[in-house]
Amino acid sequence: MDLLTQLTSSYQQAFPAETADLQTPLLICSPGRVNLIGEHTDYNEGFVLPAAIDKAIYLAVGPRADDELHFIAHDLNKTFQGSLTDLTPTHTWADYLLGVVAQFRQAGHQFSGFNCVFGGTIPMGSGLSSSAALENGVGFALNELFHLGIDRITLVKRSQRAENEFVGAKVGIMDMFASMMGKADHVIKLDCRSLDYTYAPLQMNGISIVLCDSKVKHSLVTSEYNTRRAECEAGVRFLQTFYPEIRSLRDVTMPMLDQHLRDTEPLIYRRCAYVVQENQRLLDGVAALEADDIDTFGQLMYGSHEGLSHWYEVSCPELDILVDIARQQPGVLGARMMGGGFGGCTINLVREEVLEDFTKLITEQYKARTGKDTYLHVCKIQDGTNVIS
């Protein structure tokens, strides 16, 4: 039995009164995301290049005649019951749904309670943004169920605020944006300052996106993330004494850094230089994709990893080893760590004819060099959050 059939069956069994008239629940697909290039650039008002993928959260939802909220987390085999009149954090998984509902209510939308059964195919702890996918799915479902007429960008902003204000995670907007706005066979060039975006073609004929899980948990990511933000902000403040017009590293050039920071503040220089160079790599990568030059794009991915590892210093030995092994395999076009760092996955562009060899090589060599197992996830790029007809 496939997941959609399971969710529909679970919904009908749990809520027989709502399905007595033989109405089936509304089915929503809300995908996870990958980021091809542009890491740690979002909070510096730079660019990112994400895409929605075919690993997703699926939701079966339907309205109620009262103000109650009934949620079933199918994969966890857990339930939650609450009310529209009491939207307070529970510090459990239910907050990802409640936070979105609270955002809609704060915006003045009136609607009844609803039932929701959800499950997914996004691997746990893989850095593919299952929380953003769930939040988007709930917001999209409310918009559809109650005919609220809300545009997608507004839904994205509500998902982000739900996680920032209700769940308490100060995440950027990229994850929600990619999940909601994804387009099959394209990546999204997103300007994190203005939220202007364009789509760039990613011709993946004969090429797979493969994620290699280091099986290392991101134990340092929160503290070091805050430190990197502070280092970037310190660089901007220093440069503003010479260039008052700059607002963030988005406005900074390498000549500025070379002249004022390289010799006086070498650590801050390396952090800022990585961000400036990563923004340029991303723009060069978009140009390569538009020219159907996937080989050049892959080399830029390797450059991104080099910068993250040696300039921004957010990699770890296991991620470096995964990228090093990938470089040895003919037919791997590019590889880099993805996400906040200090663990998680690498993202690899692999020609399909070598996928079996790549899987064998990376599994065996990673085990030999680290003593750890790795797990591979093969992804395809798909459309963003949508109704399943």
JSON list of N, CA and C in Angstrom, two decimals, residues 78-137:
[
{"chain": "A", "resi": 78, "resn": "LYS", "atom": "N", "xyz": [1.58, 9.09, 16.29]},
{"chain": "A", "resi": 78, "resn": "LYS", "atom": "CA", "xyz": [1.19, 9.97, 17.40]},
{"chain": "A", "resi": 78, "resn": "LYS", "atom": "C", "xyz": [0.04, 10.86, 16.98]},
{"chain": "A", "resi": 79, "resn": "THR", "atom": "N", "xyz": [-0.75, 11.27, 17.96]},
{"chain": "A", "resi": 79, "resn": "THR", "atom": "CA", "xyz": [-1.91, 12.12, 17.69]},
{"chain": "A", "resi": 79, "resn": "THR", "atom": "C", "xyz": [-1.86, 13.38, 18.54]},
{"chain": "A", "resi": 80, "resn": "PHE", "atom": "N", "xyz": [-2.58, 14.40, 18.08]},
{"chain": "A", "resi": 80, "resn": "PHE", "atom": "CA", "xyz": [-2.72, 15.65, 18.84]},
{"chain": "A", "resi": 80, "resn": "PHE", "atom": "C", "xyz": [-4.15, 16.15, 18.67]},
{"chain": "A", "resi": 81, "resn": "GLN", "atom": "N", "xyz": [-4.74, 16.63, 19.77]},
{"chain": "A", "resi": 81, "resn": "GLN", "atom": "CA", "xyz": [-6.04, 17.28, 19.72]},
{"chain": "A", "resi": 81, "resn": "GLN", "atom": "C", "xyz": [-5.95, 18.63, 20.41]},
{"chain": "A", "resi": 82, "resn": "GLY", "atom": "N", "xyz": [-6.44, 19.66, 19.74]},
{"chain": "A", "resi": 82, "resn": "GLY", "atom": "CA", "xyz": [-6.41, 20.99, 20.30]},
{"chain": "A", "resi": 82, "resn": "GLY", "atom": "C", "xyz": [-7.58, 21.79, 19.77]},
{"chain": "A", "resi": 83, "resn": "SER", "atom": "N", "xyz": [-7.47, 23.12, 19.88]},
{"chain": "A", "resi": 83, "resn": "SER", "atom": "CA", "xyz": [-8.58, 23.98, 19.50]},
{"chain": "A", "resi": 83, "resn": "SER", "atom": "C", "xyz": [-8.06, 25.28, 18.93]},
{"chain": "A", "resi": 84, "resn": "LEU", "atom": "N", "xyz": [-8.84, 25.88, 18.04]},
{"chain": "A", "resi": 84, "resn": "LEU", "atom": "CA", "xyz": [-8.50, 27.19, 17.50]},
{"chain": "A", "resi": 84, "resn": "LEU", "atom": "C", "xyz": [-8.51, 28.26, 18.59]},
{"chain": "A", "resi": 85, "resn": "THR", "atom": "N", "xyz": [-9.17, 27.99, 19.71]},
{"chain": "A", "resi": 85, "resn": "THR", "atom": "CA", "xyz": [-9.26, 28.98, 20.79]},
{"chain": "A", "resi": 85, "resn": "THR", "atom": "C", "xyz": [-8.08, 28.92, 21.74]},
{"chain": "A", "resi": 86, "resn": "ASP", "atom": "N", "xyz": [-7.17, 27.97, 21.53]},
{"chain": "A", "resi": 86, "resn": "ASP", "atom": "CA", "xyz": [-6.00, 27.84, 22.42]},
{"chain": "A", "resi": 86, "resn": "ASP", "atom": "C", "xyz": [-4.78, 27.47, 21.59]},
{"chain": "A", "resi": 87, "resn": "LEU", "atom": "N", "xyz": [-4.21, 28.46, 20.93]},
{"chain": "A", "resi": 87, "resn": "LEU", "atom": "CA", "xyz": [-3.04, 28.23, 20.07]},
{"chain": "A", "resi": 87, "resn": "LEU", "atom": "C", "xyz": [-1.77, 28.66, 20.82]},
{"chain": "A", "resi": 88, "resn": "THR", "atom": "N", "xyz": [-1.28, 27.77, 21.66]},
{"chain": "A", "resi": 88, "resn": "THR", "atom": "CA", "xyz": [-0.06, 28.02, 22.42]},
{"chain": "A", "resi": 88, "resn": "THR", "atom": "C", "xyz": [0.93, 26.88, 22.15]},
{"chain": "A", "resi": 89, "resn": "PRO", "atom": "N", "xyz": [2.24, 27.18, 22.17]},
{"chain": "A", "resi": 89, "resn": "PRO", "atom": "CA", "xyz": [3.23, 26.15, 21.88]},
{"chain": "A", "resi": 89, "resn": "PRO", "atom": "C", "xyz": [3.15, 24.97, 22.84]},
{"chain": "A", "resi": 90, "resn": "THR", "atom": "N", "xyz": [3.32, 23.78, 22.28]},
{"chain": "A", "resi": 90, "resn": "THR", "atom": "CA", "xyz": [3.31, 22.54, 23.07]},
{"chain": "A", "resi": 90, "resn": "THR", "atom": "C", "xyz": [4.71, 21.96, 23.22]},
{"chain": "A", "resi": 91, "resn": "HIS", "atom": "N", "xyz": [5.68, 22.52, 22.46]},
{"chain": "A", "resi": 91, "resn": "HIS", "atom": "CA", "xyz": [7.06, 22.03, 22.44]},
{"chain": "A", "resi": 91, "resn": "HIS", "atom": "C", "xyz": [7.12, 20.58, 21.97]},
{"chain": "A", "resi": 92, "resn": "THR", "atom": "N", "xyz": [6.21, 20.25, 21.05]},
{"chain": "A", "resi": 92, "resn": "THR", "atom": "CA", "xyz": [6.21, 18.93, 20.40]},
{"chain": "A", "resi": 92, "resn": "THR", "atom": "C", "xyz": [6.12, 19.15, 18.89]},
{"chain": "A", "resi": 93, "resn": "TRP", "atom": "N", "xyz": [6.04, 18.05, 18.14]},
{"chain": "A", "resi": 93, "resn": "TRP", "atom": "CA", "xyz": [5.91, 18.11, 16.68]},
{"chain": "A", "resi": 93, "resn": "TRP", "atom": "C", "xyz": [4.69, 18.90, 16.24]},
{"chain": "A", "resi": 94, "resn": "ALA", "atom": "N", "xyz": [3.65, 18.94, 17.09]},
{"chain": "A", "resi": 94, "resn": "ALA", "atom": "CA", "xyz": [2.41, 19.63, 16.71]},
{"chain": "A", "resi": 94, "resn": "ALA", "atom": "C", "xyz": [2.61, 21.13, 16.49]},
{"chain": "A", "resi": 95, "resn": "ASP", "atom": "N", "xyz": [3.69, 21.69, 17.05]},
{"chain": "A", "resi": 95, "resn": "ASP", "atom": "CA", "xyz": [3.92, 23.13, 16.92]},
{"chain": "A", "resi": 95, "resn": "ASP", "atom": "C", "xyz": [4.15, 23.56, 15.48]},
{"chain": "A", "resi": 96, "resn": "TYR", "atom": "N", "xyz": [4.67, 22.65, 14.65]},
{"chain": "A", "resi": 96, "resn": "TYR", "atom": "CA", "xyz": [4.89, 23.01, 13.25]},
{"chain": "A", "resi": 96, "resn": "TYR", "atom": "C", "xyz": [3.56, 23.25, 12.52]},
{"chain": "A", "resi": 97, "resn": "LEU", "atom": "N", "xyz": [2.51, 22.59, 12.98]},
{"chain": "A", "resi": 97, "resn": "LEU", "atom": "CA", "xyz": [1.18, 22.81, 12.42]},
{"chain": "A", "resi": 97, "resn": "LEU", "atom": "C", "xyz": [0.48, 23.98, 13.13]},
{"chain": "A", "resi": 98, "resn": "LEU", "atom": "N", "xyz": [0.54, 23.98, 14.46]},
{"chain": "A", "resi": 98, "resn": "LEU", "atom": "CA", "xyz": [-0.15, 25.01, 15.23]},
{"chain": "A", "resi": 98, "resn": "LEU", "atom": "C", "xyz": [0.40, 26.40, 14.92]},
{"chain": "A", "resi": 99, "resn": "GLY", "atom": "N", "xyz": [1.72, 26.49, 14.70]},
{"chain": "A", "resi": 99, "resn": "GLY", "atom": "CA", "xyz": [2.32, 27.78, 14.42]},
{"chain": "A", "resi": 99, "resn": "GLY", "atom": "C", "xyz": [1.77, 28.40, 13.15]},
{"chain": "A", "resi": 100, "resn": "VAL", "atom": "N", "xyz": [1.54, 27.57, 12.15]},
{"chain": "A", "resi": 100, "resn": "VAL", "atom": "CA", "xyz": [0.97, 28.07, 10.89]},
{"chain": "A", "resi": 100, "resn": "VAL", "atom": "C", "xyz": [-0.47, 28.52, 11.10]},
{"chain": "A", "resi": 101, "resn": "VAL", "atom": "N", "xyz": [-1.24, 27.71, 11.82]},
{"chain": "A", "resi": 101, "resn": "VAL", "atom": "CA", "xyz": [-2.63, 28.08, 12.12]},
{"chain": "A", "resi": 101, "resn": "VAL", "atom": "C", "xyz": [-2.66, 29.42, 12.86]},
{"chain": "A", "resi": 102, "resn": "ALA", "atom": "N", "xyz": [-1.76, 29.60, 13.82]},
{"chain": "A", "resi": 102, "resn": "ALA", "atom": "CA", "xyz": [-1.70, 30.85, 14.59]},
{"chain": "A", "resi": 102, "resn": "ALA", "atom": "C", "xyz": [-1.40, 32.04, 13.68]},
{"chain": "A", "resi": 103, "resn": "GLN", "atom": "N", "xyz": [-0.52, 31.85, 12.70]},
{"chain": "A", "resi": 103, "resn": "GLN", "atom": "CA", "xyz": [-0.21, 32.94, 11.77]},
{"chain": "A", "resi": 103, "resn": "GLN", "atom": "C", "xyz": [-1.45, 33.34, 10.96]},
{"chain": "A", "resi": 104, "resn": "PHE", "atom": "N", "xyz": [-2.23, 32.37, 10.54]},
{"chain": "A", "resi": 104, "resn": "PHE", "atom": "CA", "xyz": [-3.44, 32.67, 9.77]},
{"chain": "A", "resi": 104, "resn": "PHE", "atom": "C", "xyz": [-4.46, 33.41, 10.63]},
{"chain": "A", "resi": 105, "resn": "ARG", "atom": "N", "xyz": [-4.58, 32.99, 11.88]},
{"chain": "A", "resi": 105, "resn": "ARG", "atom": "CA", "xyz": [-5.54, 33.65, 12.77]},
{"chain": "A", "resi": 105, "resn": "ARG", "atom": "C", "xyz": [-5.09, 35.08, 13.08]},
{"chain": "A", "resi": 106, "resn": "GLN", "atom": "N", "xyz": [-3.79, 35.26, 13.30]},
{"chain": "A", "resi": 106, "resn": "GLN", "atom": "CA", "xyz": [-3.28, 36.61, 13.57]},
{"chain": "A", "resi": 106, "resn": "GLN", "atom": "C", "xyz": [-3.52, 37.54, 12.38]},
{"chain": "A", "resi": 107, "resn": "ALA", "atom": "N", "xyz": [-3.54, 36.96, 11.18]},
{"chain": "A", "resi": 107, "resn": "ALA", "atom": "CA", "xyz": [-3.77, 37.77, 9.97]},
{"chain": "A", "resi": 107, "resn": "ALA", "atom": "C", "xyz": [-5.26, 38.05, 9.76]},
{"chain": "A", "resi": 108, "resn": "GLY", "atom": "N", "xyz": [-6.13, 37.53, 10.65]},
{"chain": "A", "resi": 108, "resn": "GLY", "atom": "CA", "xyz": [-7.55, 37.86, 10.58]},
{"chain": "A", "resi": 108, "resn": "GLY", "atom": "C", "xyz": [-8.41, 36.89, 9.82]},
{"chain": "A", "resi": 109, "resn": "HIS", "atom": "N", "xyz": [-7.85, 35.76, 9.39]},
{"chain": "A", "resi": 109, "resn": "HIS", "atom": "CA", "xyz": [-8.65, 34.79, 8.63]},
{"chain": "A", "resi": 109, "resn": "HIS", "atom": "C", "xyz": [-9.54, 33.98, 9.57]},
{"chain": "A", "resi": 110, "resn": "GLN", "atom": "N", "xyz": [-10.78, 33.81, 9.17]},
{"chain": "A", "resi": 110, "resn": "GLN", "atom": "CA", "xyz": [-11.74, 33.03, 9.94]},
{"chain": "A", "resi": 110, "resn": "GLN", "atom": "C", "xyz": [-12.01, 31.70, 9.24]},
{"chain": "A", "resi": 111, "resn": "PHE", "atom": "N", "xyz": [-11.90, 30.61, 9.97]},
{"chain": "A", "resi": 111, "resn": "PHE", "atom": "CA", "xyz": [-12.18, 29.29, 9.41]},
{"chain": "A", "resi": 111, "resn": "PHE", "atom": "C", "xyz": [-12.45, 28.33, 10.56]},
{"chain": "A", "resi": 112, "resn": "SER", "atom": "N", "xyz": [-13.03, 27.19, 10.22]},
{"chain": "A", "resi": 112, "resn": "SER", "atom": "CA", "xyz": [-13.36, 26.19, 11.23]},
{"chain": "A", "resi": 112, "resn": "SER", "atom": "C", "xyz": [-12.12, 25.37, 11.58]},
{"chain": "A", "resi": 113, "resn": "GLY", "atom": "N", "xyz": [-12.31, 24.45, 12.51]},
{"chain": "A", "resi": 113, "resn": "GLY", "atom": "CA", "xyz": [-11.24, 23.50, 12.79]},
{"chain": "A", "resi": 113, "resn": "GLY", "atom": "C", "xyz": [-11.06, 22.55, 11.61]},
{"chain": "A", "resi": 114, "resn": "PHE", "atom": "N", "xyz": [-10.03, 21.70, 11.69]},
{"chain": "A", "resi": 114, "resn": "PHE", "atom": "CA", "xyz": [-9.79, 20.76, 10.61]},
{"chain": "A", "resi": 114, "resn": "PHE", "atom": "C", "xyz": [-9.05, 19.53, 11.12]},
{"chain": "A", "resi": 115, "resn": "ASN", "atom": "N", "xyz": [-9.12, 18.48, 10.32]},
{"chain": "A", "resi": 115, "resn": "ASN", "atom": "CA", "xyz": [-8.39, 17.24, 10.60]},
{"chain": "A", "resi": 115, "resn": "ASN", "atom": "C", "xyz": [-7.22, 17.15, 9.63]},
{"chain": "A", "resi": 116, "resn": "CYS", "atom": "N", "xyz": [-6.13, 16.57, 10.10]},
{"chain": "A", "resi": 116, "resn": "CYS", "atom": "CA", "xyz": [-4.95, 16.42, 9.25]},
{"chain": "A", "resi": 116, "resn": "CYS", "atom": "C", "xyz": [-4.20, 15.15, 9.62]},
{"chain": "A", "resi": 117, "resn": "VAL", "atom": "N", "xyz": [-3.97, 14.32, 8.61]},
{"chain": "A", "resi": 117, "resn": "VAL", "atom": "CA", "xyz": [-3.09, 13.16, 8.75]},
{"chain": "A", "resi": 117, "resn": "VAL", "atom": "C", "xyz": [-1.91, 13.39, 7.80]},
{"chain": "A", "resi": 118, "resn": "PHE", "atom": "N", "xyz": [-0.68, 13.26, 8.30]},
{"chain": "A", "resi": 118, "resn": "PHE", "atom": "CA", "xyz": [0.47, 13.52, 7.43]},
{"chain": "A", "resi": 118, "resn": "PHE", "atom": "C", "xyz": [1.57, 12.49, 7.65]},
{"chain": "A", "resi": 119, "resn": "GLY", "atom": "N", "xyz": [2.34, 12.28, 6.59]},
{"chain": "A", "resi": 119, "resn": "GLY", "atom": "CA", "xyz": [3.51, 11.40, 6.63]},
{"chain": "A", "resi": 119, "resn": "GLY", "atom": "C", "xyz": [4.43, 11.82, 5.51]},
{"chain": "A", "resi": 120, "resn": "GLY", "atom": "N", "xyz": [5.58, 11.18, 5.40]},
{"chain": "A", "resi": 120, "resn": "GLY", "atom": "CA", "xyz": [6.51, 11.67, 4.39]},
{"chain": "A", "resi": 120, "resn": "GLY", "atom": "C", "xyz": [7.55, 10.69, 3.93]},
{"chain": "A", "resi": 121, "resn": "THR", "atom": "N", "xyz": [8.26, 11.12, 2.91]},
{"chain": "A", "resi": 121, "resn": "THR", "atom": "CA", "xyz": [9.37, 10.33, 2.35]},
{"chain": "A", "resi": 121, "resn": "THR", "atom": "C", "xyz": [10.69, 11.07, 2.49]},
{"chain": "A", "resi": 122, "resn": "ILE", "atom": "N", "xyz": [10.71, 12.17, 3.27]},
{"chain": "A", "resi": 122, "resn": "ILE", "atom": "CA", "xyz": [11.95, 12.90, 3.52]},
{"chain": "A", "resi": 122, "resn": "ILE", "atom": "C", "xyz": [12.72, 12.18, 4.61]},
{"chain": "A", "resi": 123, "resn": "PRO", "atom": "N", "xyz": [13.95, 11.72, 4.34]},
{"chain": "A", "resi": 123, "resn": "PRO", "atom": "CA", "xyz": [14.72, 11.01, 5.38]},
{"chain": "A", "resi": 123, "resn": "PRO", "atom": "C", "xyz": [14.95, 11.90, 6.60]},
{"chain": "A", "resi": 124, "resn": "MET", "atom": "N", "xyz": [14.72, 11.36, 7.78]},
{"chain": "A", "resi": 124, "resn": "MET", "atom": "CA", "xyz": [14.89, 12.12, 9.02]},
{"chain": "A", "resi": 124, "resn": "MET", "atom": "C", "xyz": [16.34, 12.55, 9.19]},
{"chain": "A", "resi": 125, "resn": "GLY", "atom": "N", "xyz": [16.57, 13.79, 9.59]},
{"chain": "A", "resi": 125, "resn": "GLY", "atom": "CA", "xyz": [17.89, 14.29, 9.89]},
{"chain": "A", "resi": 125, "resn": "GLY", "atom": "C", "xyz": [18.80, 14.45, 8.69]},
{"chain": "A", "resi": 126, "resn": "SER", "atom": "N", "xyz": [18.22, 14.48, 7.50]},
{"chain": "A", "resi": 126, "resn": "SER", "atom": "CA", "xyz": [19.03, 14.54, 6.28]},
{"chain": "A", "resi": 126, "resn": "SER", "atom": "C", "xyz": [19.31, 15.97, 5.81]},
{"chain": "A", "resi": 127, "resn": "GLY", "atom": "N", "xyz": [18.72, 16.95, 6.49]},
{"chain": "A", "resi": 127, "resn": "GLY", "atom": "CA", "xyz": [18.94, 18.34, 6.08]},
{"chain": "A", "resi": 127, "resn": "GLY", "atom": "C", "xyz": [18.14, 18.73, 4.85]},
{"chain": "A", "resi": 128, "resn": "LEU", "atom": "N", "xyz": [17.02, 18.04, 4.60]},
{"chain": "A", "resi": 128, "resn": "LEU", "atom": "CA", "xyz": [16.21, 18.34, 3.42]},
{"chain": "A", "resi": 128, "resn": "LEU", "atom": "C", "xyz": [14.97, 19.16, 3.76]},
{"chain": "A", "resi": 129, "resn": "SER", "atom": "N", "xyz": [14.93, 19.68, 4.99]},
{"chain": "A", "resi": 129, "resn": "SER", "atom": "CA", "xyz": [13.92, 20.66, 5.41]},
{"chain": "A", "resi": 129, "resn": "SER", "atom": "C", "xyz": [12.51, 20.09, 5.49]},
{"chain": "A", "resi": 130, "resn": "SER", "atom": "N", "xyz": [12.36, 19.02, 6.24]},
{"chain": "A", "resi": 130, "resn": "SER", "atom": "CA", "xyz": [11.03, 18.44, 6.43]},
{"chain": "A", "resi": 130, "resn": "SER", "atom": "C", "xyz": [10.12, 19.39, 7.19]},
{"chain": "A", "resi": 131, "resn": "SER", "atom": "N", "xyz": [10.67, 20.18, 8.11]},
{"chain": "A", "resi": 131, "resn": "SER", "atom": "CA", "xyz": [9.82, 21.11, 8.87]},
{"chain": "A", "resi": 131, "resn": "SER", "atom": "C", "xyz": [9.22, 22.18, 7.96]},
{"chain": "A", "resi": 132, "resn": "ALA", "atom": "N", "xyz": [10.04, 22.74, 7.06]},
{"chain": "A", "resi": 132, "resn": "ALA", "atom": "CA", "xyz": [9.52, 23.74, 6.12]},
{"chain": "A", "resi": 132, "resn": "ALA", "atom": "C", "xyz": [8.46, 23.12, 5.22]},
{"chain": "A", "resi": 133, "resn": "ALA", "atom": "N", "xyz": [8.68, 21.88, 4.78]},
{"chain": "A", "resi": 133, "resn": "ALA", "atom": "CA", "xyz": [7.71, 21.21, 3.92]},
{"chain": "A", "resi": 133, "resn": "ALA", "atom": "C", "xyz": [6.38, 21.03, 4.65]},
{"chain": "A", "resi": 134, "resn": "LEU", "atom": "N", "xyz": [6.43, 20.64, 5.93]},
{"chain": "A", "resi": 134, "resn": "LEU", "atom": "CA", "xyz": [5.20, 20.45, 6.70]},
{"chain": "A", "resi": 134, "resn": "LEU", "atom": "C", "xyz": [4.48, 21.77, 6.89]},
{"chain": "A", "resi": 135, "resn": "GLU", "atom": "N", "xyz": [5.21, 22.81, 7.26]},
{"chain": "A", "resi": 135, "resn": "GLU", "atom": "CA", "xyz": [4.58, 24.13, 7.46]},
{"chain": "A", "resi": 135, "resn": "GLU", "atom": "C", "xyz": [3.94, 24.63, 6.17]},
{"chain": "A", "resi": 136, "resn": "ASN", "atom": "N", "xyz": [4.65, 24.51, 5.07]},
{"chain": "A", "resi": 136, "resn": "ASN", "atom": "CA", "xyz": [4.07, 24.90, 3.78]},
{"chain": "A", "resi": 136, "resn": "ASN", "atom": "C", "xyz": [2.82, 24.10, 3.46]},
{"chain": "A", "resi": 137, "resn": "GLY", "atom": "N", "xyz": [2.89, 22.80, 3.72]},
{"chain": "A", "resi": 137, "resn": "GLY", "atom": "CA", "xyz": [1.75, 21.94, 3.43]},
{"chain": "A", "resi": 137, "resn": "GLY", "atom": "C", "xyz": [0.51, 22.35, 4.21]}
]
